[in-house]
PDB file of C-alpha atoms in Angstrom:
ATOM      1  CA  GLN A   1      -7.065  13.661 -11.230  1.00 51.00           C
ATOM      2  CA  LYS A   2      -5.821  11.016  -8.885  1.00 58.00           C
ATOM      3  CA  GLU A   3      -7.154   7.518  -9.346  1.00 80.00           C
ATOM      4  CA  VAL A   4      -8.229   7.263  -5.730  1.00 86.00           C
ATOM      5  CA  GLU A   5      -9.191  10.178  -3.496  1.00 87.00           C
ATOM      6  CA  GLN A   6      -9.505  10.204   0.263  1.00 90.00           C
ATOM      7  CA  ASN A   7     -10.019  12.963   2.794  1.00 86.00           C
ATOM      8  CA  SER A   8      -6.780  13.160   4.765  1.00 84.00           C
ATOM      9  CA  GLY A   9      -8.589  13.931   8.029  1.00 85.00           C
ATOM     10  CA  PRO A  10      -8.017  13.639  10.856  1.00 93.00           C
ATOM     11  CA  LEU A  11     -11.401  12.133  11.576  1.00 95.00           C
ATOM     12  CA  SER A  12     -12.073  12.161  15.299  1.00 96.00           C
ATOM     13  CA  VAL A  13     -14.741   9.950  16.868  1.00 97.00           C
ATOM     14  CA  PRO A  14     -15.452   9.037  20.496  1.00 97.00           C
ATOM     15  CA  GLU A  15     -14.877   5.511  21.709  1.00 97.00           C
ATOM     16  CA  GLY A  16     -17.847   3.282  20.944  1.00 97.00           C
ATOM     17  CA  ALA A  17     -19.071   5.368  18.005  1.00 97.00           C
ATOM     18  CA  ILE A  18     -19.209   4.387  14.340  1.00 97.00           C
ATOM     19  CA  ALA A  19     -16.351   5.690  12.240  1.00 97.00           C
ATOM     20  CA  SER A  20     -17.092   6.196   8.542  1.00 96.00           C
ATOM     21  CA  LEU A  21     -14.208   6.418   6.105  1.00 96.00           C
ATOM     22  CA  ASN A  22     -14.799   7.211   2.457  1.00 95.00           C
ATOM     23  CA  CYS A  23     -12.954   6.844  -0.800  1.00 93.00           C
ATOM     24  CA  THR A  24     -13.857   7.940  -4.332  1.00 90.00           C
ATOM     25  CA  TYR A  25     -12.315   6.630  -7.514  1.00 86.00           C
ATOM     26  CA  SER A  26     -12.155   7.696 -11.128  1.00 83.00           C
ATOM     27  CA  ASP A  27     -11.954   4.407 -13.040  1.00 77.00           C
ATOM     28  CA  ARG A  28     -15.481   3.198 -13.760  1.00 74.00           C
ATOM     29  CA  GLY A  29     -14.042  -0.182 -14.694  1.00 76.00           C
ATOM     30  CA  SER A  30     -12.677  -0.818 -11.201  1.00 75.00           C
ATOM     31  CA  GLN A  31     -13.998  -4.121  -9.937  1.00 77.00           C
ATOM     32  CA  SER A  32     -12.448  -4.560  -6.527  1.00 85.00           C
ATOM     33  CA  PHE A  33     -11.355  -2.428  -3.601  1.00 89.00           C
ATOM     34  CA  PHE A  34      -9.101  -3.007  -0.669  1.00 92.00           C
ATOM     35  CA  TRP A  35      -8.809  -1.333   2.704  1.00 95.00           C
ATOM     36  CA  TYR A  36      -5.496  -1.228   4.551  1.00 95.00           C
ATOM     37  CA  ARG A  37      -4.779   0.006   8.055  1.00 97.00           C
ATOM     38  CA  GLN A  38      -1.454   1.651   8.823  1.00 96.00           C
ATOM     39  CA  TYR A  39      -0.356   2.485  12.347  1.00 96.00           C
ATOM     40  CA  SER A  40       2.099   5.329  12.725  1.00 93.00           C
ATOM     41  CA  GLY A  41       5.598   4.205  11.793  1.00 92.00           C
ATOM     42  CA  LYS A  42       4.390   0.784  10.647  1.00 95.00           C
ATOM     43  CA  SER A  43       3.598  -0.849   7.325  1.00 95.00           C
ATOM     44  CA  PRO A  44       0.088  -1.148   5.861  1.00 95.00           C
ATOM     45  CA  GLU A  45      -1.869  -4.284   6.679  1.00 94.00           C
ATOM     46  CA  LEU A  46      -4.847  -5.574   4.746  1.00 92.00           C
ATOM     47  CA  ILE A  47      -8.176  -5.302   6.587  1.00 93.00           C
ATOM     48  CA  MET A  48     -10.641  -6.419   3.955  1.00 91.00           C
ATOM     49  CA  PHE A  49     -11.603  -6.246   0.319  1.00 90.00           C
ATOM     50  CA  ILE A  50     -14.855  -6.019  -1.588  1.00 91.00           C
ATOM     51  CA  TYR A  51     -15.707  -6.982  -5.155  1.00 86.00           C
ATOM     52  CA  SER A  52     -19.400  -6.467  -5.605  1.00 82.00           C
ATOM     53  CA  ASN A  53     -21.883  -3.701  -5.019  1.00 85.00           C
ATOM     54  CA  GLY A  54     -23.373  -3.597  -1.571  1.00 89.00           C
ATOM     55  CA  ASP A  55     -21.998  -4.383   1.870  1.00 92.00           C
ATOM     56  CA  LYS A  56     -19.459  -6.855   3.157  1.00 93.00           C
ATOM     57  CA  GLU A  57     -19.110  -7.384   6.889  1.00 95.00           C
ATOM     58  CA  ASP A  58     -16.167  -8.748   8.832  1.00 93.00           C
ATOM     59  CA  GLY A  59     -16.466  -8.399  12.577  1.00 96.00           C
ATOM     60  CA  ARG A  60     -16.671  -4.713  13.489  1.00 97.00           C
ATOM     61  CA  PHE A  61     -15.751  -3.690   9.936  1.00 97.00           C
ATOM     62  CA  THR A  62     -18.163  -3.195   7.028  1.00 96.00           C
ATOM     63  CA  ALA A  63     -17.048  -2.270   3.527  1.00 95.00           C
ATOM     64  CA  GLN A  64     -19.587  -0.689   1.220  1.00 94.00           C
ATOM     65  CA  LEU A  65     -19.207  -0.369  -2.533  1.00 91.00           C
ATOM     66  CA  ASN A  66     -21.348   1.806  -4.783  1.00 89.00           C
ATOM     67  CA  LYS A  67     -20.131   1.444  -8.362  1.00 84.00           C
ATOM     68  CA  ALA A  68     -22.742   3.801  -9.814  1.00 86.00           C
ATOM     69  CA  SER A  69     -21.526   6.642  -7.577  1.00 86.00           C
ATOM     70  CA  GLN A  70     -17.898   5.498  -7.656  1.00 87.00           C
ATOM     71  CA  TYR A  71     -17.294   5.449  -3.958  1.00 89.00           C
ATOM     72  CA  VAL A  72     -16.327   2.878  -1.402  1.00 93.00           C
ATOM     73  CA  SER A  73     -16.659   3.203   2.363  1.00 95.00           C
ATOM     74  CA  LEU A  74     -15.337   1.511   5.455  1.00 97.00           C
ATOM     75  CA  LEU A  75     -17.466   1.560   8.598  1.00 97.00           C
ATOM     76  CA  ILE A  76     -15.939   0.684  11.939  1.00 97.00           C
ATOM     77  CA  ARG A  77     -18.534  -0.083  14.607  1.00 97.00           C
ATOM     78  CA  ASP A  78     -17.838   0.264  18.325  1.00 97.00           C
ATOM     79  CA  SER A  79     -14.633   2.181  17.573  1.00 97.00           C
ATOM     80  CA  GLN A  80     -11.755   1.563  19.966  1.00 97.00           C
ATOM     81  CA  PRO A  81      -8.658   3.674  20.674  1.00 97.00           C
ATOM     82  CA  SER A  82      -6.667   0.820  19.107  1.00 97.00           C
ATOM     83  CA  ASP A  83      -8.424   1.610  15.799  1.00 97.00           C
ATOM     84  CA  SER A  84      -6.577   4.943  15.685  1.00 97.00           C
ATOM     85  CA  ALA A  85      -4.513   4.706  12.513  1.00 97.00           C
ATOM     86  CA  THR A  86      -4.429   5.825   8.893  1.00 96.00           C
ATOM     87  CA  TYR A  87      -6.748   3.916   6.586  1.00 97.00           C
ATOM     88  CA  LEU A  88      -5.749   3.481   2.947  1.00 95.00           C
ATOM     89  CA  CYS A  89      -8.117   2.667   0.119  1.00 93.00           C
ATOM     90  CA  ALA A  90      -6.711   0.894  -2.943  1.00 91.00           C
ATOM     91  CA  HIS A  91      -7.852  -0.713  -6.156  1.00 85.00           C
ATOM     92  CA  PRO A  92      -5.939  -2.709  -8.771  1.00 82.00           C
ATOM     93  CA  GLU A  93      -5.447  -2.035 -12.407  1.00 76.00           C
ATOM     94  CA  ASN A  94      -7.578  -4.267 -14.598  1.00 66.00           C
ATOM     95  CA  ASN A  95      -4.688  -6.697 -15.097  1.00 63.00           C
ATOM     96  CA  PHE A  96      -3.915  -6.642 -11.371  1.00 62.00           C
ATOM     97  CA  ASN A  97      -0.273  -5.844 -12.005  1.00 67.00           C
ATOM     98  CA  LYS A  98      -0.406  -2.858  -9.717  1.00 77.00           C
ATOM     99  CA  PHE A  99      -2.584  -1.087  -7.210  1.00 84.00           C
ATOM    100  CA  TYR A 100      -3.536   2.551  -6.917  1.00 86.00           C
ATOM    101  CA  PHE A 101      -3.584   3.815  -3.354  1.00 90.00           C
ATOM    102  CA  GLY A 102      -5.306   6.784  -1.852  1.00 91.00           C
ATOM    103  CA  SER A 103      -3.256   9.030   0.402  1.00 91.00           C
ATOM    104  CA  GLY A 104      -5.162   7.768   3.438  1.00 93.00           C
ATOM    105  CA  THR A 105      -7.499   9.085   6.124  1.00 95.00           C
ATOM    106  CA  LYS A 106      -6.192   9.459   9.645  1.00 95.00           C
ATOM    107  CA  LEU A 107      -8.637   8.242  12.283  1.00 97.00           C
ATOM    108  CA  ASN A 108      -8.428   9.259  15.950  1.00 97.00           C
ATOM    109  CA  VAL A 109     -10.645   7.401  18.399  1.00 97.00           C
ATOM    110  CA  LYS A 110     -10.820   9.303  21.677  1.00 96.00           C
ATOM    111  CA  PRO A 111     -11.330   7.400  24.952  1.00 94.00           C
TER     112      PRO A 111
ATOM    113  CA  ASN B   1       6.853 -17.477   8.993  1.00 61.00           C
ATOM    114  CA  ALA B   2       8.743 -14.201   8.460  1.00 73.00           C
ATOM    115  CA  GLY B   3       6.595 -12.897   5.561  1.00 93.00           C
ATOM    116  CA  VAL B   4       8.362 -10.014   3.797  1.00 96.00           C
ATOM    117  CA  THR B   5      11.739  -8.960   5.180  1.00 96.00           C
ATOM    118  CA  GLN B   6      13.364  -5.659   4.278  1.00 97.00           C
ATOM    119  CA  THR B   7      16.855  -4.456   5.092  1.00 96.00           C
ATOM    120  CA  PRO B   8      18.037  -2.040   6.284  1.00 97.00           C
ATOM    121  CA  LYS B   9      15.346  -0.447   8.460  1.00 96.00           C
ATOM    122  CA  PHE B  10      17.044   2.960   8.541  1.00 97.00           C
ATOM    123  CA  GLN B  11      19.685   4.568   6.342  1.00 97.00           C
ATOM    124  CA  VAL B  12      21.232   7.992   5.941  1.00 97.00           C
ATOM    125  CA  LEU B  13      23.011   8.714   2.679  1.00 97.00           C
ATOM    126  CA  LYS B  14      24.902  11.661   1.349  1.00 97.00           C
ATOM    127  CA  THR B  15      23.847  13.103  -2.009  1.00 98.00           C
ATOM    128  CA  GLY B  16      25.455  11.107  -4.800  1.00 97.00           C
ATOM    129  CA  GLN B  17      26.016   7.931  -2.793  1.00 97.00           C
ATOM    130  CA  SER B  18      24.544   4.647  -3.939  1.00 97.00           C
ATOM    131  CA  MET B  19      22.843   1.873  -2.024  1.00 97.00           C
ATOM    132  CA  THR B  20      20.688  -1.207  -2.465  1.00 97.00           C
ATOM    133  CA  LEU B  21      17.562  -1.970  -0.490  1.00 98.00           C
ATOM    134  CA  GLN B  22      16.997  -5.674  -0.021  1.00 97.00           C
ATOM    135  CA  CYS B  23      13.676  -7.484   0.097  1.00 97.00           C
ATOM    136  CA  ALA B  24      12.933 -11.169   0.539  1.00 97.00           C
ATOM    137  CA  GLN B  25       9.682 -13.076   0.975  1.00 96.00           C
ATOM    138  CA  ASP B  26       9.170 -16.626   2.129  1.00 94.00           C
ATOM    139  CA  MET B  27       5.544 -17.071   1.041  1.00 92.00           C
ATOM    140  CA  ASN B  28       6.309 -18.365  -2.474  1.00 91.00           C
ATOM    141  CA  HIS B  29       4.573 -15.330  -3.982  1.00 91.00           C
ATOM    142  CA  ASN B  30       5.012 -14.642  -7.679  1.00 90.00           C
ATOM    143  CA  SER B  31       4.636 -10.866  -7.632  1.00 90.00           C
ATOM    144  CA  MET B  32       6.786  -8.360  -5.786  1.00 93.00           C
ATOM    145  CA  TYR B  33       6.668  -4.564  -5.596  1.00 94.00           C
ATOM    146  CA  TRP B  34       8.566  -1.529  -4.413  1.00 97.00           C
ATOM    147  CA  TYR B  35       6.634   1.524  -3.197  1.00 96.00           C
ATOM    148  CA  ARG B  36       7.663   4.792  -1.671  1.00 97.00           C
ATOM    149  CA  GLN B  37       5.495   6.681   0.807  1.00 96.00           C
ATOM    150  CA  ASP B  38       5.729  10.409   1.314  1.00 93.00           C
ATOM    151  CA  PRO B  39       3.526  12.635   3.510  1.00 84.00           C
ATOM    152  CA  GLY B  40       0.362  13.627   1.656  1.00 77.00           C
ATOM    153  CA  MET B  41       1.318  11.587  -1.413  1.00 80.00           C
ATOM    154  CA  GLY B  42       0.261   8.142  -0.367  1.00 85.00           C
ATOM    155  CA  LEU B  43       1.961   5.038  -1.679  1.00 92.00           C
ATOM    156  CA  ARG B  44       3.487   5.363  -5.135  1.00 93.00           C
ATOM    157  CA  LEU B  45       4.718   2.397  -7.126  1.00 93.00           C
ATOM    158  CA  ILE B  46       8.365   2.524  -8.194  1.00 96.00           C
ATOM    159  CA  TYR B  47       8.861  -0.861  -9.880  1.00 95.00           C
ATOM    160  CA  TYR B  48       7.196  -4.221  -9.808  1.00 93.00           C
ATOM    161  CA  SER B  49       7.917  -7.773 -10.838  1.00 93.00           C
ATOM    162  CA  ALA B  50       4.916  -9.836 -11.854  1.00 88.00           C
ATOM    163  CA  SER B  51       6.971 -13.019 -11.924  1.00 89.00           C
ATOM    164  CA  GLU B  52      10.536 -14.220 -11.640  1.00 90.00           C
ATOM    165  CA  GLY B  53      12.578 -12.859 -14.516  1.00 89.00           C
ATOM    166  CA  THR B  54      10.359  -9.861 -15.291  1.00 92.00           C
ATOM    167  CA  THR B  55      10.370  -6.283 -14.044  1.00 95.00           C
ATOM    168  CA  ASP B  56       8.338  -3.253 -15.056  1.00 93.00           C
ATOM    169  CA  LYS B  57       8.273   0.429 -14.273  1.00 93.00           C
ATOM    170  CA  GLY B  58       5.649   1.889 -12.022  1.00 91.00           C
ATOM    171  CA  GLU B  59       4.559   5.458 -11.434  1.00 89.00           C
ATOM    172  CA  VAL B  60       7.894   6.941 -10.224  1.00 94.00           C
ATOM    173  CA  PRO B  61      10.829   4.844 -11.582  1.00 96.00           C
ATOM    174  CA  ASN B  62      13.339   7.617 -12.311  1.00 96.00           C
ATOM    175  CA  GLY B  63      16.527   7.339 -10.263  1.00 96.00           C
ATOM    176  CA  TYR B  64      15.941   3.688  -9.369  1.00 98.00           C
ATOM    177  CA  ASN B  65      16.808   0.258 -10.705  1.00 97.00           C
ATOM    178  CA  VAL B  66      15.600  -3.151  -9.610  1.00 98.00           C
ATOM    179  CA  SER B  67      16.690  -6.752  -9.795  1.00 97.00           C
ATOM    180  CA  ARG B  68      14.496  -9.807  -9.342  1.00 96.00           C
ATOM    181  CA  LEU B  69      17.290 -12.092  -8.200  1.00 89.00           C
ATOM    182  CA  ASN B  70      15.068 -15.158  -7.823  1.00 95.00           C
ATOM    183  CA  LYS B  71      11.503 -15.853  -6.783  1.00 95.00           C
ATOM    184  CA  ARG B  72      12.198 -14.816  -3.188  1.00 96.00           C
ATOM    185  CA  GLU B  73      14.286 -11.676  -3.603  1.00 97.00           C
ATOM    186  CA  PHE B  74      13.635  -8.287  -5.198  1.00 98.00           C
ATOM    187  CA  SER B  75      16.157  -5.495  -4.661  1.00 98.00           C
ATOM    188  CA  LEU B  76      15.927  -1.756  -5.272  1.00 98.00           C
ATOM    189  CA  ARG B  77      19.041   0.250  -6.120  1.00 98.00           C
ATOM    190  CA  LEU B  78      19.639   3.969  -5.911  1.00 97.00           C
ATOM    191  CA  GLU B  79      22.630   4.715  -8.144  1.00 93.00           C
ATOM    192  CA  SER B  80      23.138   8.355  -7.143  1.00 96.00           C
ATOM    193  CA  ALA B  81      20.967   9.373  -4.236  1.00 97.00           C
ATOM    194  CA  ALA B  82      19.232  12.747  -4.251  1.00 97.00           C
ATOM    195  CA  PRO B  83      17.429  14.566  -1.406  1.00 97.00           C
ATOM    196  CA  SER B  84      14.150  14.051  -3.335  1.00 96.00           C
ATOM    197  CA  GLN B  85      14.546  10.334  -2.660  1.00 97.00           C
ATOM    198  CA  THR B  86      14.185  10.860   1.065  1.00 97.00           C
ATOM    199  CA  SER B  87      11.188   8.688   1.843  1.00 97.00           C
ATOM    200  CA  VAL B  88       9.926   5.505   3.439  1.00 97.00           C
ATOM    201  CA  TYR B  89      10.295   2.551   1.097  1.00 98.00           C
ATOM    202  CA  PHE B  90       8.065  -0.497   1.289  1.00 98.00           C
ATOM    203  CA  CYS B  91       8.488  -3.808  -0.414  1.00 97.00           C
ATOM    204  CA  ALA B  92       5.381  -5.927  -0.910  1.00 95.00           C
ATOM    205  CA  SER B  93       4.440  -9.267  -2.375  1.00 93.00           C
ATOM    206  CA  SER B  94       1.244 -10.974  -3.412  1.00 88.00           C
ATOM    207  CA  GLU B  95       0.179 -14.510  -4.193  1.00 81.00           C
ATOM    208  CA  GLN B  96      -2.636 -13.416  -6.422  1.00 69.00           C
ATOM    209  CA  GLU B  97      -3.140  -9.769  -7.061  1.00 57.00           C
ATOM    210  CA  ASP B  98      -6.789  -9.897  -6.144  1.00 62.00           C
ATOM    211  CA  TYR B  99      -5.862 -10.985  -2.630  1.00 72.00           C
ATOM    212  CA  GLY B 100      -3.954  -7.803  -1.869  1.00 81.00           C
ATOM    213  CA  TYR B 101      -0.422  -7.240  -0.680  1.00 88.00           C
ATOM    214  CA  THR B 102       1.733  -8.313   2.234  1.00 92.00           C
ATOM    215  CA  PHE B 103       4.089  -5.467   3.081  1.00 95.00           C
ATOM    216  CA  GLY B 104       7.533  -5.492   4.603  1.00 97.00           C
ATOM    217  CA  SER B 105       8.288  -3.327   7.628  1.00 96.00           C
ATOM    218  CA  GLY B 106       9.788  -0.534   5.529  1.00 96.00           C
ATOM    219  CA  THR B 107      13.094   1.297   5.127  1.00 97.00           C
ATOM    220  CA  ARG B 108      13.298   4.894   6.273  1.00 96.00           C
ATOM    221  CA  LEU B 109      15.837   6.582   3.985  1.00 97.00           C
ATOM    222  CA  THR B 110      17.203  10.086   4.458  1.00 97.00           C
ATOM    223  CA  VAL B 111      19.424  11.692   1.819  1.00 97.00           C
ATOM    224  CA  VAL B 112      21.342  14.740   3.017  1.00 97.00           C
TER     225      VAL B 112
END
């Protein structure tokens, strides 16, 4: 079983809608989660991270962590075509020496 | 501020050839990493260096070697390239691991 699982998509949403991206993980000891955005042919860039149960908001982005159910979500409000990219979920090992990445969910926002 | 710089951006090798991928960061980060990214496989860690003078194997180290030349530079060497090493390679660095990575722009390597 992979450490981090994501639906590869593509997830298609119309412009202005809420896009919901999900990630499940196997390590119950995981304390923090990171979301990266990767445009086609480019390198991943960090969007946000979350440490505690509940929601964390940053502009149009909201990360949600549910440790009991072992899933983490990224909501993108008022989706724009420029949000079209692959979104990677990641969490570190307990000693933070390395991260486990999901294979990513491709998001298409249609004008 | 250049961040993380990788060279070359593209490379085509013949099976059995060797090459070194270069990575340098100017953010004074302690930790540096090499990942490969393949379709459907996500990012997989090859080697990492938690601090200058130390290196450790990641998930897929076979066929690779690394050198942490100094705090800024972390190179990845393929001694005898194989078609299975065709991939996109990313170097990354972090100040503190809980702040996430800064990635380089990547090297697209094809082994024929």
